[in-house]
Coordinates of C-alpha atoms and ligand atoms in Angstrom, one line a residue:
M1 CA -96.3 -68.0 -117.8
S2 CA -93.0 -66.2 -118.0
M3 CA -91.1 -65.9 -114.7
P4 CA -89.3 -62.8 -113.6
P5 CA -86.1 -62.7 -115.7
T6 CA -82.7 -63.5 -114.4
R7 CA -81.3 -60.9 -116.8
P8 CA -82.5 -57.4 -117.0
A9 CA -83.2 -55.8 -120.4
R10 CA -80.0 -54.6 -122.1
K11 CA -81.1 -53.9 -125.6
A12 CA -83.2 -51.3 -127.2
V13 CA -85.1 -51.5 -130.5
I14 CA -86.2 -48.3 -132.2
P15 CA -88.6 -48.7 -135.2
V16 CA -88.1 -45.9 -137.7
A17 CA -89.5 -47.5 -140.8
G18 CA -92.9 -45.8 -140.9
M19 CA -93.9 -43.5 -143.7
G20 CA -94.6 -40.4 -141.7
T21 CA -97.6 -39.3 -143.7
R22 CA -98.8 -36.8 -141.1
F23 CA -95.7 -34.7 -141.8
L24 CA -95.8 -34.6 -145.6
P25 CA -94.4 -33.0 -147.7
A26 CA -91.3 -32.6 -145.3
T27 CA -91.1 -36.4 -144.9
K28 CA -90.9 -37.0 -148.7
A29 CA -87.1 -36.7 -148.5
V30 CA -86.3 -36.4 -144.8
P31 CA -87.3 -39.2 -142.3
K32 CA -89.6 -37.7 -139.7
E33 CA -87.2 -39.1 -137.0
L34 CA -84.5 -36.7 -138.2
L35 CA -86.6 -33.5 -138.1
P36 CA -84.7 -31.2 -135.7
V37 CA -86.0 -30.5 -132.3
V38 CA -84.0 -27.3 -131.7
D39 CA -80.6 -28.5 -133.1
R40 CA -80.7 -32.3 -132.7
P41 CA -82.9 -34.8 -134.6
A42 CA -85.7 -36.2 -132.5
L43 CA -84.1 -39.6 -132.8
Q44 CA -80.9 -38.5 -131.1
Y45 CA -82.9 -37.6 -127.9
I46 CA -84.4 -41.1 -128.1
V47 CA -81.0 -42.9 -128.4
E48 CA -79.7 -40.8 -125.5
E49 CA -82.7 -41.8 -123.4
A50 CA -82.0 -45.5 -124.1
A51 CA -78.3 -45.1 -123.2
R52 CA -79.3 -43.2 -120.0
A53 CA -81.6 -46.0 -119.0
G54 CA -78.7 -48.5 -119.3
L55 CA -79.4 -49.8 -122.8
P56 CA -76.3 -49.1 -124.8
E57 CA -77.0 -51.5 -127.6
V58 CA -79.6 -50.1 -130.0
L59 CA -81.1 -51.7 -133.1
M60 CA -82.9 -49.4 -135.5
V61 CA -85.5 -50.9 -137.8
T62 CA -85.3 -48.8 -140.9
G63 CA -86.8 -49.0 -144.4
R64 CA -86.8 -47.3 -147.8
G65 CA -86.0 -43.6 -147.8
K66 CA -84.3 -43.8 -144.4
A67 CA -80.7 -44.0 -145.4
A68 CA -80.0 -40.6 -143.8
I69 CA -80.6 -42.1 -140.4
E70 CA -77.7 -44.5 -141.0
D71 CA -75.6 -41.6 -142.1
F72 CA -76.5 -39.6 -139.1
F73 CA -75.2 -42.2 -136.7
D74 CA -72.1 -42.9 -138.7
R75 CA -68.8 -41.0 -138.3
T76 CA -68.1 -38.0 -140.5
P77 CA -64.3 -37.8 -140.9
E78 CA -64.3 -34.9 -143.3
L79 CA -66.5 -32.8 -141.1
E80 CA -64.5 -33.7 -138.0
T81 CA -61.2 -32.8 -139.7
A82 CA -62.6 -29.5 -140.8
L83 CA -63.8 -28.6 -137.3
E84 CA -60.5 -29.7 -135.8
K85 CA -58.6 -27.5 -138.2
K86 CA -60.8 -24.5 -137.2
G87 CA -60.3 -25.4 -133.5
D88 CA -64.1 -25.5 -133.1
E89 CA -64.2 -27.7 -130.0
G90 CA -67.8 -27.0 -129.2
R91 CA -69.2 -28.2 -132.5
L92 CA -66.8 -31.1 -132.7
S93 CA -68.0 -32.5 -129.4
A94 CA -71.6 -32.0 -130.5
V95 CA -70.8 -34.1 -133.6
H96 CA -69.0 -36.8 -131.5
E97 CA -71.9 -36.9 -129.0
S98 CA -74.3 -37.9 -131.8
T99 CA -72.2 -41.0 -132.7
D100 CA -70.7 -42.0 -129.4
V101 CA -73.9 -42.2 -127.3
A102 CA -74.6 -45.8 -128.1
Q103 CA -73.7 -48.8 -130.3
V104 CA -76.3 -48.4 -133.1
H105 CA -77.1 -51.4 -135.4
F106 CA -79.5 -51.4 -138.3
V107 CA -81.9 -53.9 -139.9
R108 CA -84.4 -53.2 -142.6
Q109 CA -88.1 -53.9 -142.5
G110 CA -88.5 -54.2 -146.3
E111 CA -92.1 -53.2 -146.4
A112 CA -93.9 -51.0 -143.8
R113 CA -96.3 -53.7 -142.6
G114 CA -96.9 -52.2 -139.2
L115 CA -95.3 -51.7 -135.8
G116 CA -95.6 -55.3 -134.9
H117 CA -93.9 -56.4 -138.1
A118 CA -91.1 -53.8 -137.5
V119 CA -90.5 -55.2 -134.0
L120 CA -90.4 -58.7 -135.3
Q121 CA -87.4 -57.8 -137.5
A122 CA -85.5 -57.4 -134.2
A123 CA -85.9 -61.1 -133.1
A124 CA -82.3 -62.2 -134.1
F125 CA -80.7 -59.1 -132.5
V126 CA -82.7 -59.5 -129.2
G127 CA -82.5 -63.3 -128.7
D128 CA -84.1 -64.7 -125.6
E129 CA -84.1 -61.8 -123.2
P130 CA -86.4 -58.9 -122.4
F131 CA -85.9 -55.8 -124.4
A132 CA -87.1 -52.2 -124.7
V133 CA -88.9 -50.6 -127.7
L134 CA -88.7 -46.8 -128.1
L135 CA -90.7 -45.3 -130.9
G136 CA -88.6 -43.0 -133.1
D137 CA -91.0 -40.2 -133.1
D138 CA -92.1 -40.2 -129.4
L139 CA -90.1 -37.9 -127.3
I140 CA -90.1 -38.2 -123.5
D141 CA -88.6 -35.3 -121.6
A142 CA -85.1 -36.2 -120.2
R143 CA -86.2 -35.2 -116.7
D144 CA -89.0 -37.8 -116.6
H145 CA -87.6 -41.2 -115.9
L146 CA -90.3 -43.3 -117.6
L147 CA -88.1 -46.0 -119.2
E148 CA -86.1 -46.5 -116.0
Q149 CA -89.3 -47.1 -114.1
M150 CA -90.6 -49.5 -116.7
L151 CA -87.4 -51.5 -116.6
A152 CA -87.7 -51.7 -112.8
V153 CA -91.3 -52.9 -113.1
Q154 CA -90.3 -55.5 -115.7
A155 CA -87.4 -56.7 -113.5
E156 CA -89.7 -57.2 -110.6
H157 CA -92.7 -58.8 -112.3
G158 CA -91.3 -60.3 -115.5
G159 CA -93.5 -60.4 -118.6
S160 CA -94.0 -57.1 -120.5
V161 CA -94.5 -53.5 -119.5
I162 CA -96.1 -50.7 -121.6
A163 CA -96.3 -47.0 -121.1
L164 CA -99.7 -45.4 -120.7
L165 CA -101.0 -41.9 -120.9
D166 CA -104.5 -40.6 -120.1
V167 CA -105.4 -38.8 -123.3
G168 CA -109.1 -38.3 -122.5
R169 CA -111.9 -40.4 -123.9
E170 CA -112.4 -38.0 -126.9
N171 CA -108.9 -38.8 -128.2
I172 CA -108.6 -42.5 -127.5
D173 CA -109.6 -43.5 -131.0
K174 CA -106.2 -42.4 -132.3
Y175 CA -104.3 -44.8 -129.9
G176 CA -104.1 -48.3 -128.6
A177 CA -106.4 -48.4 -125.6
V178 CA -106.2 -50.7 -122.5
A179 CA -108.4 -52.1 -119.8
V180 CA -106.5 -52.1 -116.5
E181 CA -106.8 -53.2 -112.8
P182 CA -104.9 -51.7 -109.9
T183 CA -101.8 -53.4 -108.4
G184 CA -100.3 -53.0 -105.0
D185 CA -97.4 -51.1 -106.5
G186 CA -98.7 -47.6 -106.3
S187 CA -101.3 -45.8 -108.4
D188 CA -99.1 -45.4 -111.5
V189 CA -98.4 -49.2 -111.9
V190 CA -101.4 -51.1 -113.3
A191 CA -102.1 -54.7 -114.5
V192 CA -103.3 -54.7 -118.1
T193 CA -106.3 -57.0 -118.7
G194 CA -107.1 -56.1 -122.3
L195 CA -105.8 -54.1 -125.3
V196 CA -107.5 -52.8 -128.4
E197 CA -106.0 -50.7 -131.3
K198 CA -107.7 -47.5 -132.1
P199 CA -111.2 -48.4 -130.8
P200 CA -114.3 -46.2 -131.4
V201 CA -114.6 -43.7 -128.5
D202 CA -117.8 -45.4 -127.2
E203 CA -116.2 -48.8 -127.2
A204 CA -112.8 -47.9 -125.6
P205 CA -112.1 -49.8 -122.3
S206 CA -110.6 -46.6 -120.8
S207 CA -109.0 -43.3 -121.7
L208 CA -105.5 -44.8 -121.1
A209 CA -103.6 -44.8 -124.3
I210 CA -100.4 -46.8 -125.2
I211 CA -97.5 -44.4 -125.9
G212 CA -94.2 -45.2 -127.5
R213 CA -92.3 -47.0 -124.8
Y214 CA -92.4 -50.8 -124.2
V215 CA -90.3 -53.3 -122.3
L216 CA -91.2 -56.7 -123.8
A217 CA -90.7 -60.3 -123.0
P218 CA -89.1 -62.2 -125.9
E219 CA -92.2 -64.4 -126.1
V220 CA -93.7 -61.5 -128.1
F221 CA -91.8 -62.7 -131.2
D222 CA -93.6 -66.0 -131.4
V223 CA -96.9 -64.3 -131.0
L224 CA -96.0 -61.7 -133.6
R225 CA -95.2 -64.4 -136.1
E226 CA -98.8 -65.7 -135.8
T227 CA -100.5 -62.3 -135.6
A228 CA -102.6 -61.5 -138.7
P229 CA -102.8 -58.0 -140.0
G230 CA -105.3 -56.0 -138.0
R231 CA -106.4 -52.4 -137.9
G232 CA -105.3 -50.6 -141.1
G233 CA -104.1 -53.9 -142.6
E234 CA -101.0 -53.6 -140.4
I235 CA -99.5 -56.2 -138.1
Q236 CA -100.2 -54.5 -134.8
L237 CA -98.0 -54.8 -131.7
T238 CA -101.2 -54.0 -129.7
D239 CA -102.8 -57.2 -131.0
A240 CA -99.7 -59.3 -130.1
L241 CA -99.8 -57.9 -126.5
A242 CA -103.5 -58.6 -126.3
T243 CA -102.7 -62.3 -127.2
L244 CA -100.1 -62.4 -124.4
V245 CA -102.7 -61.1 -121.9
E246 CA -105.2 -63.7 -123.1
R247 CA -102.6 -66.4 -122.5
G248 CA -102.1 -65.2 -119.0
E249 CA -98.7 -63.7 -119.4
P250 CA -98.1 -60.7 -117.2
V251 CA -98.5 -57.3 -118.9
H252 CA -98.2 -54.2 -116.7
G253 CA -98.7 -50.6 -117.5
V254 CA -96.9 -47.5 -116.1
V255 CA -99.2 -44.5 -116.2
F256 CA -97.0 -41.6 -117.3
G257 CA -97.6 -38.1 -115.8
G258 CA -94.7 -36.3 -117.4
R259 CA -93.9 -34.4 -120.6
R260 CA -94.3 -36.3 -123.9
Y261 CA -94.3 -35.1 -127.5
D262 CA -95.4 -36.9 -130.6
T263 CA -92.9 -35.4 -133.0
G264 CA -94.7 -37.1 -135.9
D265 CA -97.6 -34.8 -135.2
K266 CA -97.2 -31.2 -136.4
L267 CA -98.7 -29.4 -133.4
D268 CA -96.9 -31.5 -130.9
Y269 CA -93.6 -31.1 -132.8
L270 CA -93.9 -27.3 -132.6
K271 CA -94.7 -27.5 -128.9
A272 CA -91.6 -29.7 -128.4
V273 CA -89.3 -27.3 -130.2
I274 CA -90.6 -24.2 -128.4
R275 CA -90.6 -25.8 -125.0
L276 CA -87.2 -27.4 -125.2
A277 CA -85.6 -24.3 -126.8
S278 CA -87.1 -22.0 -124.1
E279 CA -85.6 -24.1 -121.4
R280 CA -82.1 -24.1 -122.9
D281 CA -79.4 -21.9 -121.3
D282 CA -78.1 -20.7 -124.7
L283 CA -81.4 -20.0 -126.4
G284 CA -83.9 -19.7 -123.5
P285 CA -83.4 -16.2 -122.3
S286 CA -83.8 -14.6 -125.8
L287 CA -86.6 -16.9 -126.9
R288 CA -88.6 -16.5 -123.7
G289 CA -88.4 -12.7 -124.0
W290 CA -89.5 -12.9 -127.6
L291 CA -92.3 -15.3 -126.8
R292 CA -93.7 -13.0 -124.1
D293 CA -93.9 -10.1 -126.6
F294 CA -95.3 -12.4 -129.3
V295 CA -98.0 -13.7 -127.1
T296 CA -99.2 -10.2 -126.0
E297 CA -99.4 -9.2 -129.6
L298 CA -101.4 -12.2 -130.7
P299 CA -104.8 -11.4 -132.0
A300 CA -107.8 -12.8 -130.1
E301 CA -109.0 -16.2 -131.4
G302 CA -111.2 -15.7 -134.5
A303 CA -109.5 -12.4 -135.5
S304 CA -107.1 -12.6 -138.4
P305 CA -103.4 -11.9 -137.8
S306 CA -102.1 -8.6 -139.2
Ligands
UTP401 P1 -96.7 -44.3 -136.7 O1 -98.0 -44.8 -137.0 O2 -96.5 -43.1 -135.9 O3 -95.7 -44.1 -138.0 O4 -95.8 -45.5 -136.1 P2 -96.0 -43.6 -139.4 O5 -96.8 -44.6 -140.2 O6 -94.6 -43.4 -139.9 O7 -96.7 -42.2 -139.2 P3 -97.9 -41.5 -140.0 O8 -99.1 -41.8 -139.2 O9 -97.9 -42.0 -141.4 O10 -97.5 -40.1 -139.9 C1 -95.2 -45.5 -134.9 C2 -93.7 -45.9 -135.0 O11 -93.6 -47.2 -135.7 C3 -92.7 -47.1 -136.8 C4 -92.7 -45.6 -137.2 O12 -91.5 -45.3 -137.8 C5 -92.9 -45.0 -135.8 O13 -91.7 -44.8 -135.1 N1 -93.2 -48.0 -137.8 C6 -94.5 -48.0 -138.2 C7 -92.4 -48.9 -138.4 O14 -91.1 -48.9 -138.1 N2 -92.8 -49.7 -139.4 C8 -94.1 -49.7 -139.8 O15 -94.5 -50.5 -140.7 C9 -95.0 -48.8 -139.2

């Protein structure tokens, strides 16, 4: 059994090598993680979240067709010089923010063989310490401190911690699902006793779904090396976590009650853009006014728009 760590997690791994088929054709040439949420790629919010949580060293697991991600986190001297000459301080600092937020490293997955396989590519970077995994298309509102709470739970209990969301039984077959037991740490911290990837609705152990934040013990790498392809022929992180649970390693869940958007899903992506834009000081007032008018003019469900 792993003991509570002497060192807290310091590194973040962001897998971004998936194919993004749900967002085709946009994702034929643009990685879904770079689709703009208002004026910043979804991925920038996620790197900022890692940095805010005290994880300034970030490894992105990329793959074919994802070179634009490396470009995005690189410096752009020509652009910066042009903005400097124009005296456009606002845009210059926006450009700097995107590169200065964290130390970003890259490794390639080679072949998209699943999330578990993507995480395994981070073994050398992570070494023998706990680490965070943030999915590159899963956006958590900056006002909700999910990752910080997960890091605190991991520091207290050791082992691994996963983020959970109650998605309702009817939706659980799209997610990894968990069986849980209460702990003495409040109703949002649970002990995970079993995990299964995308179960049929009537076989799911609960309506609690795994969402895109993990704090993992380094033991997960050895398990991933031995994990055979599972659901969809992919090496599943959920299966590796299930093995850790079977071996008696502590796996806790933090049940999230805040705002989360799956930006790889078209409807959720639109909601994220509208919600975040409507809350911004620069865009919010005009957008909110327009939205109110737009909503009152909307035809009733079933009627065709004019
Ligand atoms: P998803 O299942 O959301 O990614 O994986 P996907 O395959 O890109 O999406 P769709 O379903 O085809 O639209 C969750 C995360 O794991 C990464 C993805 O980039 C995403 O951040 N991933 C997935 C990898 O890095 N490698 C893989 O082999 C699979």
